[in-house]
Coordinates of C-alpha atoms in Angstrom, one line a residue:
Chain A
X25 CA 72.5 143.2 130.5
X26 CA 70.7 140.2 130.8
X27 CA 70.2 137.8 127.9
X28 CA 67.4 134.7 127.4
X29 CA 67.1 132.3 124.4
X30 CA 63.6 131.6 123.8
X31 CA 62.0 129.5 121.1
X32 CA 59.1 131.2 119.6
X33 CA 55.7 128.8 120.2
X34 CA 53.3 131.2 118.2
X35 CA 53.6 129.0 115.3
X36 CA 55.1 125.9 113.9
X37 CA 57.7 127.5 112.4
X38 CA 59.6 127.7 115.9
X39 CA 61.6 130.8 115.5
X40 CA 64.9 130.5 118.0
X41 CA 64.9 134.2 119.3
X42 CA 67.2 136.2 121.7
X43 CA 65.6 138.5 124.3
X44 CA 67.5 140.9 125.6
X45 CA 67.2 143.5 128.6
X46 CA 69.7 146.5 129.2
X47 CA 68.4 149.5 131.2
X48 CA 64.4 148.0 131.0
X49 CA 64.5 148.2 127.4
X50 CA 63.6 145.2 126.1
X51 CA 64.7 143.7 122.7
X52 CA 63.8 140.6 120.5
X53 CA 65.9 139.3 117.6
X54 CA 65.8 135.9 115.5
X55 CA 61.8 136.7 114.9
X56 CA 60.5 136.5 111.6
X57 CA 57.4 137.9 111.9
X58 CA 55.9 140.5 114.6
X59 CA 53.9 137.8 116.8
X60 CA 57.3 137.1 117.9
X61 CA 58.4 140.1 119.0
X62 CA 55.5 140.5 121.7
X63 CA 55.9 136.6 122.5
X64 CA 59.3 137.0 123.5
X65 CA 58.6 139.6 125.7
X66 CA 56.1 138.1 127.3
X67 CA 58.1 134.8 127.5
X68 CA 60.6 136.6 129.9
X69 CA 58.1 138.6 131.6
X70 CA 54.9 137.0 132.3
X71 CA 54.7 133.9 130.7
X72 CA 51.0 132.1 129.4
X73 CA 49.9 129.5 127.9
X74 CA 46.8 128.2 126.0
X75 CA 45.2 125.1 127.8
X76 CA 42.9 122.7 126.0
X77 CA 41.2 119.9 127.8
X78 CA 37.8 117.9 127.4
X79 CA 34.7 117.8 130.2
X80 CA 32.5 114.9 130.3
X81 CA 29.0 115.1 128.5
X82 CA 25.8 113.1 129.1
X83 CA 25.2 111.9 125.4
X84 CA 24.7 108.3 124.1
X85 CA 27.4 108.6 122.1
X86 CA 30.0 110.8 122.8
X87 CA 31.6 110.8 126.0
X88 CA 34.0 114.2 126.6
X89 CA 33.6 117.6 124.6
X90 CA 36.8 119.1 124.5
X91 CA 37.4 122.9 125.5
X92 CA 40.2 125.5 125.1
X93 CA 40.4 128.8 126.9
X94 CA 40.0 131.9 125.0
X95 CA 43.4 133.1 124.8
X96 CA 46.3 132.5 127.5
X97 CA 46.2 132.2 130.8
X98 CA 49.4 132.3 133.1
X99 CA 51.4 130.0 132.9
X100 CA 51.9 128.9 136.9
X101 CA 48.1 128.8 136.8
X102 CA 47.6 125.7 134.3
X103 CA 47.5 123.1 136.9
X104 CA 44.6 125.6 139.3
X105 CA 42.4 125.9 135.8
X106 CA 42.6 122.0 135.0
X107 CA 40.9 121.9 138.4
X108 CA 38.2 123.6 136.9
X109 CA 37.8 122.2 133.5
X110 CA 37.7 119.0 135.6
X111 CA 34.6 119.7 138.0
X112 CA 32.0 120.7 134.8
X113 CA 29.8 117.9 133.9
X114 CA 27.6 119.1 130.6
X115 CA 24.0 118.4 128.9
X116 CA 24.1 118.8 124.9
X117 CA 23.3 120.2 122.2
X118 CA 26.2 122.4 122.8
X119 CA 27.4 124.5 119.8
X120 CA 31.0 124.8 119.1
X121 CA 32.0 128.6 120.7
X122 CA 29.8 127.9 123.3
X123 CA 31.0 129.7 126.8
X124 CA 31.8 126.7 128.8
X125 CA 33.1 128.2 132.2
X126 CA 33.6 132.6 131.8
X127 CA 36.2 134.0 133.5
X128 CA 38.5 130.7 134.6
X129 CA 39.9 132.4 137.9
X130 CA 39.8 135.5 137.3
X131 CA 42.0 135.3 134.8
X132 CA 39.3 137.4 132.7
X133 CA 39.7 134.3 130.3
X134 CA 36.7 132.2 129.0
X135 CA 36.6 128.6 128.4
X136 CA 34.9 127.3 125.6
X137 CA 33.2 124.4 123.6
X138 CA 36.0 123.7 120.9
X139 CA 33.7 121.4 118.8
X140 CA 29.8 121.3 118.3
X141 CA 27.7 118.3 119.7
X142 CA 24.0 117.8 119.0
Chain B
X8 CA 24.0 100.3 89.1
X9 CA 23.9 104.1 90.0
X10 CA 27.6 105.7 89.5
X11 CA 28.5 108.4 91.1
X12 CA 30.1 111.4 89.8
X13 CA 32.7 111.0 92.9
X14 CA 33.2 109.2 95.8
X15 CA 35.6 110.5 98.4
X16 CA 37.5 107.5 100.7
X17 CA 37.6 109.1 104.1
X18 CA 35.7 111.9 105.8
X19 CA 38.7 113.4 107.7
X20 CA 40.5 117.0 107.0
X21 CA 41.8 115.5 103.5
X22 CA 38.3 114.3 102.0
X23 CA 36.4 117.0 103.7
X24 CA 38.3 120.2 102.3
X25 CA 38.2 117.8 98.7
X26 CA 34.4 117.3 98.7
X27 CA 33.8 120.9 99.3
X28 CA 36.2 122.1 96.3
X29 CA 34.9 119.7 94.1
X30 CA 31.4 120.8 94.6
X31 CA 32.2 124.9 94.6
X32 CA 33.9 123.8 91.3
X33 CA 30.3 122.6 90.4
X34 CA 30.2 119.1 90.7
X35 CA 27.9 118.2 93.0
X36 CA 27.3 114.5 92.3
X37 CA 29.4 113.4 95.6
X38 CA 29.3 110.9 98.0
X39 CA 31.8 110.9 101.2
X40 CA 32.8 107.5 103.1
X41 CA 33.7 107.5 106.9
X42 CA 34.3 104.7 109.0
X43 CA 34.0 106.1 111.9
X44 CA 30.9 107.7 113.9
X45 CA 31.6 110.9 112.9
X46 CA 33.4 113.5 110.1
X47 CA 36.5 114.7 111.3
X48 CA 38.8 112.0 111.2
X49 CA 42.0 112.6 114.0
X50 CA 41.7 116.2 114.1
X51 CA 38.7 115.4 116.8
X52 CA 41.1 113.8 118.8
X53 CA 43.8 116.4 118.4
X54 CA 42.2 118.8 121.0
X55 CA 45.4 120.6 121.0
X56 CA 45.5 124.1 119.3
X57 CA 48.1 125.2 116.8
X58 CA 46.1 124.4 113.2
X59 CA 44.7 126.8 111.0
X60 CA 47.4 129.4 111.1
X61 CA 47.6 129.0 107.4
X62 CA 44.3 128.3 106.2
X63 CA 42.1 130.5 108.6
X64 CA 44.8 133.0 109.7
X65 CA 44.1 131.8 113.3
X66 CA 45.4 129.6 115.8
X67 CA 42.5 126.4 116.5
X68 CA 42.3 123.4 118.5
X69 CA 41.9 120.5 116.3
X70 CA 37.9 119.9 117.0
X71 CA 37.5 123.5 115.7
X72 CA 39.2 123.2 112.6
X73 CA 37.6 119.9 111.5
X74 CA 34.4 121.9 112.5
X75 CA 34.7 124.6 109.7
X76 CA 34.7 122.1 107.1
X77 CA 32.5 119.8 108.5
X78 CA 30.1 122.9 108.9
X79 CA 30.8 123.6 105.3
X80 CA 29.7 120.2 104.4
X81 CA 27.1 120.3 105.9
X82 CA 25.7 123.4 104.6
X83 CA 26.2 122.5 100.7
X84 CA 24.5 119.3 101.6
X85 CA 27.0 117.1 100.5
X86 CA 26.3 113.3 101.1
X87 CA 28.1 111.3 103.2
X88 CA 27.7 107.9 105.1
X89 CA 29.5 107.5 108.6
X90 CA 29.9 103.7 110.1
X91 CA 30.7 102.6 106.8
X92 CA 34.0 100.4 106.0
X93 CA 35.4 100.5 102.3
X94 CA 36.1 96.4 102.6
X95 CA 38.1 97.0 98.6
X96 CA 38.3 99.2 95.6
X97 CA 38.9 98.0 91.9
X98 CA 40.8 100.3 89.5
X99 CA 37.3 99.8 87.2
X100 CA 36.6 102.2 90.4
X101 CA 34.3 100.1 91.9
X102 CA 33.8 100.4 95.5
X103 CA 32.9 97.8 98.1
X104 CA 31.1 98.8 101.2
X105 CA 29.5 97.5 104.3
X106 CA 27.3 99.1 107.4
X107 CA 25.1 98.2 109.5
X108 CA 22.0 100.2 107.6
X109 CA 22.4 99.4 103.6
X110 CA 24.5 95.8 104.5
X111 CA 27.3 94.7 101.7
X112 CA 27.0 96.9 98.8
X113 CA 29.0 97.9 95.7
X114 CA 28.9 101.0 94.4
X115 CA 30.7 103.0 91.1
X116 CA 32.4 106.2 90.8
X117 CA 33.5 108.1 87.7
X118 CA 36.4 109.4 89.8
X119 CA 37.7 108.4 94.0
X120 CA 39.4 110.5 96.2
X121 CA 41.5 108.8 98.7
X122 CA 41.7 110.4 102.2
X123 CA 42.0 107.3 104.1
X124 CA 45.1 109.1 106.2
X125 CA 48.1 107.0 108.1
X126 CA 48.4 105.3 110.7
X127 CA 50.5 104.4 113.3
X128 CA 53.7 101.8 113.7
X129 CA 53.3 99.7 116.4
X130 CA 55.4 98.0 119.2
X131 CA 56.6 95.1 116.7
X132 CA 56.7 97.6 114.0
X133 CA 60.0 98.6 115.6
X134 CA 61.0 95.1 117.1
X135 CA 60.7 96.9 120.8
X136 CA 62.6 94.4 123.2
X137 CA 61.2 92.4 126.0
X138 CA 57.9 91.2 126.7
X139 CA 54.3 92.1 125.4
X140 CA 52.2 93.4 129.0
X141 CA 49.3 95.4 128.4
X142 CA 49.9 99.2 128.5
X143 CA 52.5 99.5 125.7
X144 CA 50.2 101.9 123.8
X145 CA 50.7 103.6 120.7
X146 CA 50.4 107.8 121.3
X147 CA 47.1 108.3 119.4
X148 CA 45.7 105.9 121.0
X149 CA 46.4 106.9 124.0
X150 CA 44.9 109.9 123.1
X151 CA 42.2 108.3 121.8
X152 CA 41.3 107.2 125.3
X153 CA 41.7 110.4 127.3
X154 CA 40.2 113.2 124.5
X155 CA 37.4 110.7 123.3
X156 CA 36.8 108.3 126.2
X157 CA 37.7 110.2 129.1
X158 CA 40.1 107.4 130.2
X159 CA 44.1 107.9 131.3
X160 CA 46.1 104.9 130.3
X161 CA 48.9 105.2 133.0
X162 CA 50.1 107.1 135.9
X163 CA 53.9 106.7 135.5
X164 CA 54.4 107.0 132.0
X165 CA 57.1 106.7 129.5
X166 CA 57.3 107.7 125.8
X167 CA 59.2 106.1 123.3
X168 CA 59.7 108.1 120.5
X169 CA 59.6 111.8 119.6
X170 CA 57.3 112.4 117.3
X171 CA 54.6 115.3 117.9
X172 CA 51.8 113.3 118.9
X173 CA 54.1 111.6 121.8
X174 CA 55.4 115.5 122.4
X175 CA 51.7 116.6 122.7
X176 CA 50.7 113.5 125.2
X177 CA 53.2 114.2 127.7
X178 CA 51.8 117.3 128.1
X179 CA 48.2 116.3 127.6
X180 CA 48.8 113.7 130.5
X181 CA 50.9 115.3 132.8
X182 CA 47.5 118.2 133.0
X183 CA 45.7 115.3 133.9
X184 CA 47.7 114.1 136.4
X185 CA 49.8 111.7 135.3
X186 CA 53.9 111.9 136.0
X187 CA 55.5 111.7 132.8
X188 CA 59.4 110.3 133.5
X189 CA 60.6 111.0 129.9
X190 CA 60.9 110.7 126.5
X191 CA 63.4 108.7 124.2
X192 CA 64.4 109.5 120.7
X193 CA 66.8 107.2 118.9
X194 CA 68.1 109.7 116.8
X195 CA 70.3 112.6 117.9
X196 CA 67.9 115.2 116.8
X197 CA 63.8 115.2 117.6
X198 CA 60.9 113.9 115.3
X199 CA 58.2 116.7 116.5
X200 CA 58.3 120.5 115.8
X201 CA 60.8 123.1 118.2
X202 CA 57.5 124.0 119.5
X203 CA 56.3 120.8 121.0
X204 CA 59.6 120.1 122.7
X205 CA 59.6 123.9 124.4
X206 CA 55.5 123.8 125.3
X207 CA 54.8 119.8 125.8
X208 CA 58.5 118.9 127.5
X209 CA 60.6 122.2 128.8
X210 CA 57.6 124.0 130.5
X211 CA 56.8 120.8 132.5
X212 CA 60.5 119.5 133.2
X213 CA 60.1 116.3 130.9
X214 CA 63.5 114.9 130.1
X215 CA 64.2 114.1 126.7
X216 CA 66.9 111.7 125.9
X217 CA 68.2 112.2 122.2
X218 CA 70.5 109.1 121.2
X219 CA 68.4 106.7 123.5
X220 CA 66.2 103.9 123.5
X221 CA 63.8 101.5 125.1
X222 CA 66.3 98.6 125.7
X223 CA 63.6 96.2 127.6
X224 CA 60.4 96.0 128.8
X225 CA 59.3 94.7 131.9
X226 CA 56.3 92.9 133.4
X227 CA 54.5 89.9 132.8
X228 CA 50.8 91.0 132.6
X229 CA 50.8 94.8 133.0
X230 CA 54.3 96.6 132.1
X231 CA 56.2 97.2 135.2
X232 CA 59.2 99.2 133.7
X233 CA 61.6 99.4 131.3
X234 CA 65.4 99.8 130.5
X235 CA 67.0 102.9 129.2
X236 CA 70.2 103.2 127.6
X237 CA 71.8 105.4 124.9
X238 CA 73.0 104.3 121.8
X239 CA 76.0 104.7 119.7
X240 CA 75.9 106.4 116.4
X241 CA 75.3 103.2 114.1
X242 CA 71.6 102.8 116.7
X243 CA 73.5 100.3 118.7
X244 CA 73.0 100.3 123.0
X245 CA 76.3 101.4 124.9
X246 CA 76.7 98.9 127.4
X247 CA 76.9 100.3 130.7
X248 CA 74.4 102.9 130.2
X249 CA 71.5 101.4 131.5
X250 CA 68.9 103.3 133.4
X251 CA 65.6 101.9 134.7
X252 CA 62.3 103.1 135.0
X253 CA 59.9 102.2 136.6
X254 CA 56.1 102.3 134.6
X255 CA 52.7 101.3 134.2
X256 CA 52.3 102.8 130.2
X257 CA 54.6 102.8 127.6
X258 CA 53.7 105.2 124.8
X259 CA 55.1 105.0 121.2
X260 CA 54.8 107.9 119.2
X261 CA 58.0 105.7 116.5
X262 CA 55.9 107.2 113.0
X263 CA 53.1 107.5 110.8
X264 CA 52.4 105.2 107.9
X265 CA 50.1 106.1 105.0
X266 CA 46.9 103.7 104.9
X267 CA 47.4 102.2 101.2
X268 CA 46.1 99.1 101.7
X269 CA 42.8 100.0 99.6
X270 CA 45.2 101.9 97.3
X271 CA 46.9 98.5 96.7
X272 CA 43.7 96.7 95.7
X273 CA 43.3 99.4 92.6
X274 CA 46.4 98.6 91.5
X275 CA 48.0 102.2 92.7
X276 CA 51.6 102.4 92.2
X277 CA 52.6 103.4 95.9
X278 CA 56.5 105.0 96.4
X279 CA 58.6 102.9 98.4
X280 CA 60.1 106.1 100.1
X281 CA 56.4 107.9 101.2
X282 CA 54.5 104.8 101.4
X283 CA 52.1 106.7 99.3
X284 CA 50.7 106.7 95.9
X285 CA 52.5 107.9 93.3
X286 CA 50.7 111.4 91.8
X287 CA 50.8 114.3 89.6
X288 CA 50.7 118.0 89.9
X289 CA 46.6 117.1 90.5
X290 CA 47.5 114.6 93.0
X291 CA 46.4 112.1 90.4
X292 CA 47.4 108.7 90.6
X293 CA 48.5 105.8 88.1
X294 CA 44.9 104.7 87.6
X295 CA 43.3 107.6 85.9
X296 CA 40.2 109.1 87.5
X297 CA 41.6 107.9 91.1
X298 CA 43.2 110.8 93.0
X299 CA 45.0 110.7 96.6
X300 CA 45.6 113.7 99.1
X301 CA 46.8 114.1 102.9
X302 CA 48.2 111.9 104.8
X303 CA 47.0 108.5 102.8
X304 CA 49.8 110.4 100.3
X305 CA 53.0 111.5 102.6
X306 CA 52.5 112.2 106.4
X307 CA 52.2 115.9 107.0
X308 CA 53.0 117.7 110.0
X309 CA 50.5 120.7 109.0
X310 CA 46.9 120.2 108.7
X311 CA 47.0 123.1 106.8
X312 CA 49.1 121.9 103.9
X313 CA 46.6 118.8 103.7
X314 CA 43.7 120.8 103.3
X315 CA 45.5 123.1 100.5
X316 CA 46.6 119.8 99.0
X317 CA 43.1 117.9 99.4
X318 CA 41.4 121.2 96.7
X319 CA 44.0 120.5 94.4
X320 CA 42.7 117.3 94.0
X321 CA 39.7 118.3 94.4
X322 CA 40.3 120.3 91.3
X323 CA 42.2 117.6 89.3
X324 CA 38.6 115.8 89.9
X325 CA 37.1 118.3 88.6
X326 CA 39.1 118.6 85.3
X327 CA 39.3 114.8 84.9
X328 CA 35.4 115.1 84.8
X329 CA 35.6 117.8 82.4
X330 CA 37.7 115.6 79.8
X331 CA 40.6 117.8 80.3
X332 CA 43.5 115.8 78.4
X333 CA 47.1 115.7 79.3
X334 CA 49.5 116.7 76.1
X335 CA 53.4 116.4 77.9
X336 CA 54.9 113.3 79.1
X337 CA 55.9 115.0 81.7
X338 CA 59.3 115.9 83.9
X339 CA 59.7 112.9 86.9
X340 CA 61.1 114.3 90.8
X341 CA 63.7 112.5 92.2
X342 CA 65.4 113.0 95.7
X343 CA 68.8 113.9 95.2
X344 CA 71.1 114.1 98.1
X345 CA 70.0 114.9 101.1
X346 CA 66.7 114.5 100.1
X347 CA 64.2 111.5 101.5
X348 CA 61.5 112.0 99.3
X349 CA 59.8 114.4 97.1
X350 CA 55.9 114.6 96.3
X351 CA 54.3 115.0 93.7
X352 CA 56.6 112.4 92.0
X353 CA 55.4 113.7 88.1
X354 CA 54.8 117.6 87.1
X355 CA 52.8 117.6 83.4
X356 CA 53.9 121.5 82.8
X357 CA 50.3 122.0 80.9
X358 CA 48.4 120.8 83.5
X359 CA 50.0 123.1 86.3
X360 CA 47.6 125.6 87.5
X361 CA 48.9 128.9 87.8
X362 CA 52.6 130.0 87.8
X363 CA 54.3 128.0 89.8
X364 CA 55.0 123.8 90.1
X365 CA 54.8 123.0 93.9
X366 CA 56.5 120.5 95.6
X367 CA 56.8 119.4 98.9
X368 CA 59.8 117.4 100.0
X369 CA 61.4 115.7 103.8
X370 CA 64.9 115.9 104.1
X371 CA 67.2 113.1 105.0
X372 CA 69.0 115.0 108.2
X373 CA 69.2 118.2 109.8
X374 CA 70.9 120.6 108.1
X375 CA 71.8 124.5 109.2
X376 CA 72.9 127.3 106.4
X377 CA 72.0 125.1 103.7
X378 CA 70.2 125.7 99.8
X379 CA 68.4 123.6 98.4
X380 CA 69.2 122.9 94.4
X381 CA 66.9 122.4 91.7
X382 CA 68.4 120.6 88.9
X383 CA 66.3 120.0 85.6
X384 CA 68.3 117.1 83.9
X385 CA 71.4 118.1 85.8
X386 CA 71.2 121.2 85.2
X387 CA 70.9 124.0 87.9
X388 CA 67.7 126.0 87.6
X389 CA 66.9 127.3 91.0
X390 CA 67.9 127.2 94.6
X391 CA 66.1 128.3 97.4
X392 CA 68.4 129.1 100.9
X393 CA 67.1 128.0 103.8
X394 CA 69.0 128.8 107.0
X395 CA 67.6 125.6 109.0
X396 CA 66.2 121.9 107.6
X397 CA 65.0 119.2 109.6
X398 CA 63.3 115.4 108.7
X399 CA 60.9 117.1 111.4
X400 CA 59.8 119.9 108.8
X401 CA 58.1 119.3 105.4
X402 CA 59.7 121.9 103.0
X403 CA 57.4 123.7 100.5
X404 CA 58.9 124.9 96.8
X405 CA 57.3 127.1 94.6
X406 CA 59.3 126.6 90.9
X407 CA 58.2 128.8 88.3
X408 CA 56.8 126.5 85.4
X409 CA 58.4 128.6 82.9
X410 CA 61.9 127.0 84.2
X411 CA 60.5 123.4 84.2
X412 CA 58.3 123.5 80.6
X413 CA 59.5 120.6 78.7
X414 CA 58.0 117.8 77.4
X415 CA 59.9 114.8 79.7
X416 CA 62.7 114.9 81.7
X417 CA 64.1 114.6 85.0
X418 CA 63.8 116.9 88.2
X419 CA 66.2 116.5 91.0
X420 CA 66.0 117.8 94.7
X421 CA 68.9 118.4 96.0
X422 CA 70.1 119.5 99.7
X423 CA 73.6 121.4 100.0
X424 CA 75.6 122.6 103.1
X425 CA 77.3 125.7 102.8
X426 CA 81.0 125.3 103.1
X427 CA 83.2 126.7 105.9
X428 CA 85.2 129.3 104.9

């Protein structure tokens, strides 16, 4: 059987879970709520991870409109999608929502505006 | 001279989800004062996700939730001026104001809302040893520079300190290339949430030294590194455990301290152990007519909790302009052991909306398997289990009013360990 601790990152509360594998059945304890569950699965099996970042913006103002991708992209990748982020260069208005870069390398995972400029 | 129905100190989450209550609860005489160039407050820095769970049932960046209200505002029309310093406030609620388009001006308010928020100690806040360089930062500023500016403060960094916002920069700065050496935290136990340590430190291989400290700092005009060394359990450096480091930025991320120096000038009664005002079970303060909400109150670690917070003032605003009286004396919270503070610091049982008094209370260490005890004049009325407490995580109560509806008296918070059998 093998046996991880992880600490639930779903929310602040920060549950400290057990994952379990015995026989490719997979098992999750300490969670409180079901989001758990699935996160400590995935923890063990194919990590991800949210990335938030800013690009620069041509604006007489503001300088950097920040960005987070639409749900999680692996977590080795992080570094390869920062690359990314960091090659965009925008014009405004740009609406919060807005698709910023779509698919982020091929993750199937958009990147977009996380704040509206005008 | 015009007066205003209400005037809102601060254009950040706290004043934002405030206006918008007090004007769905049909008040719409309001005027909102920000400082800076824009709503939003810190929350447009805080590009992170992780907010709204509570309040929007989602997970958003910090731009995103500032945008829902600021949307909100924006929609109902609410008034607000941005670029515009509150220089005082008089407890005749009188408010002094300055920008650049109307000049000096004062202006008058039937009722304030203070949502000026905290900010952040500094270097001699904490007497941090050794010389004065430039790059010993404070976090949020640091972040300040890279979400709003574009600019990284350092490429071999440090962190003193482990609050979140320290927890969320080494992350933020090691994506954008920067090698973060570590993170010190004088106490044996982190400031920031589980989360941020697994996310912002474990997934990126950032030490974190619990029981250590920045012993020295190093460099004459730029900081050039620093001395490590753990300390003993009265805060005091072991000799012989020094390691060095060498840097060019030295974050702090050492605490947040409500912003009460306009509170002050209205004569506000402010708690020695938040740093806050003093309030009510409508966030009221001393100075009737003058409410306070977020982190200008007690430091939250939730956005969400301000927000909820911020409409209950909102509300009290409300009331206050309806002429709704107070009849109880009403019961006073104390921190009992265990306990570092409890907010708010008076519950009038007739004024509580709803069925439940809630408080919101830090406590003093961590604590596993523990209850918390509600005692009403000493006597025991409620006690809520809690299977892990931290200084880390605010603790919310609900106490049913029914068990607290007296005229005066006293309420104490207590924190107990369950005994080993």
């Amino acid at each position: 059987m093998k046996e991880w601790d992880v600490v639930c990152i779903v929310c602040p509360k920060g549950c400290r879970m057990k994952v379990t594998e015995e026989n490719n059945d997979m098992k999750v304890s300490g969670n409180q709520c079901k989001r758990g569950l699935t996160y400590g699965v995935k923890e063990v099996t194919n990590p991800t991870r949210v990335i938030t970042s800013t690009v620069k913006v041509n604006h007489p103002i503001h300088r950097r409109m920040p960005v987070v991708t639409k749900g999680a992209v692996p977590k080795g990748m992080m570094l390869d999608v920062m690359k990314e982020i960091n090659l965009i260069e925008l014009e405004l208005p740009i609406m919060v929502g807005d698709m910023i870069i779509g698919d982020v390398l091929g993750t199937g995972i958009n990147i977009v505006a996380s704040r509206t400029i005008k | 001279m015009r007066e205003y129905d209400t005037i809102i100190i601060g254009g950040g989450p706290a004043g934002l989800a405030a206006a918008v209550e007090i004007y769905n609860e049909g008040v719409t005489d309001i005027l909102i004062l920000e400082r800076d160039i824009q709503l939003g407050g810190i929350l447009q820095q805080c590009i992170h996700n992780g907010f709204g769970l509570h309040e929007f049932k989602e997970e958003l960046t910090g731009p995103e939730y500032a945008q829902r209200f600021i949307d909100k505002v924006e929609e109902l029309k609410i008034p607000y001026k941005i670029n515009t310093m509150v220089l005082d406030i008089t407890k005749e609620k009188e408010i002094h104001i300055m920008n650049s388009e109307d000049g000096y001006q004062i202006l008058k308010a039937k009722t304030i809302v203070l949502a000026m928020g905290c900010r952040e100690r500094t270097a001699g806040a904490i007497s941090l040893p050794g010389t004065r360089p430039v790059g010993i930062i404070t976090a949020g500023t640091a972040q300040y520079y890279l979400n709003m500016k574009g600019y990284l403060v350092g490429k071999k960094v440090f962190i003193l300190g482990s609050g979140d916002i320290g927890l969320i920069m080494a992350r933020r700065m090691t994506l954008e290339g920067a090698t973060v050496l570590g993170v010190a935290e004088i106490l044996p136990y982190s400031g920031g949430l589980t989360r941020n340590i697994v996310q912002c430190l474990h997934d990126f291989d950032i030490p974190l030294y619990l029981s250590h400290t920045v012993a020295k700092v190093k460099g004459k005009d730029r900081v050039e590194g620093l001395t490590l060394m753990e300390v003993d359990e009265n805060r005091k450096p072991i000799k012989g455990t020094e390691q060095e480091f060498e840097v060019d930025a030295l974050l702090l991320s050492v605490g947040l301290i409500p912003d009460n120096e306009l509170s002050e000038s209205a004569d506000i009664d402010i708690h020695r152990r938040t740093n806050g005002p003093i309030v009510n079970e409508k966030m009221e303060t001393n100075v009737e007519g003058i409410f306070a909400c977020g982190n200008v109150l007690h430091v939250h670690d939730l956005v969400d909790f301000v927000s909820a917070e911020s409409r209950r003032a909102g509300r009290g605003v409300v009331r206050y302009l309806n002429g709704e009286k107070t009849l109880s004396k009403g019961v006073e919270t104390v921190n009992g052991q265990g306990v570092s503070y409890v907010v708010p610091q008076k519950l009038h049982v007739d004024q509580i909306e709803g069925k439940f008094a809630e408080v919101f209370l830090r406590t003093t260490d961590v604590y596993h398997d523990a209850k918390i005890v509600i005692k009403l004049d000493g006597k025991e009325i409620k006690t809520f289990k809690r299977p892990h407490l931290a200084p880390a995580e605010m603790e919310h109560l609900k106490i049913n009013k029914e068990l607290i509806d007296i005229d005066y008296g006293q309420l104490s918070v207590e924190v107990v360990e369950k005994e080993a059998n």
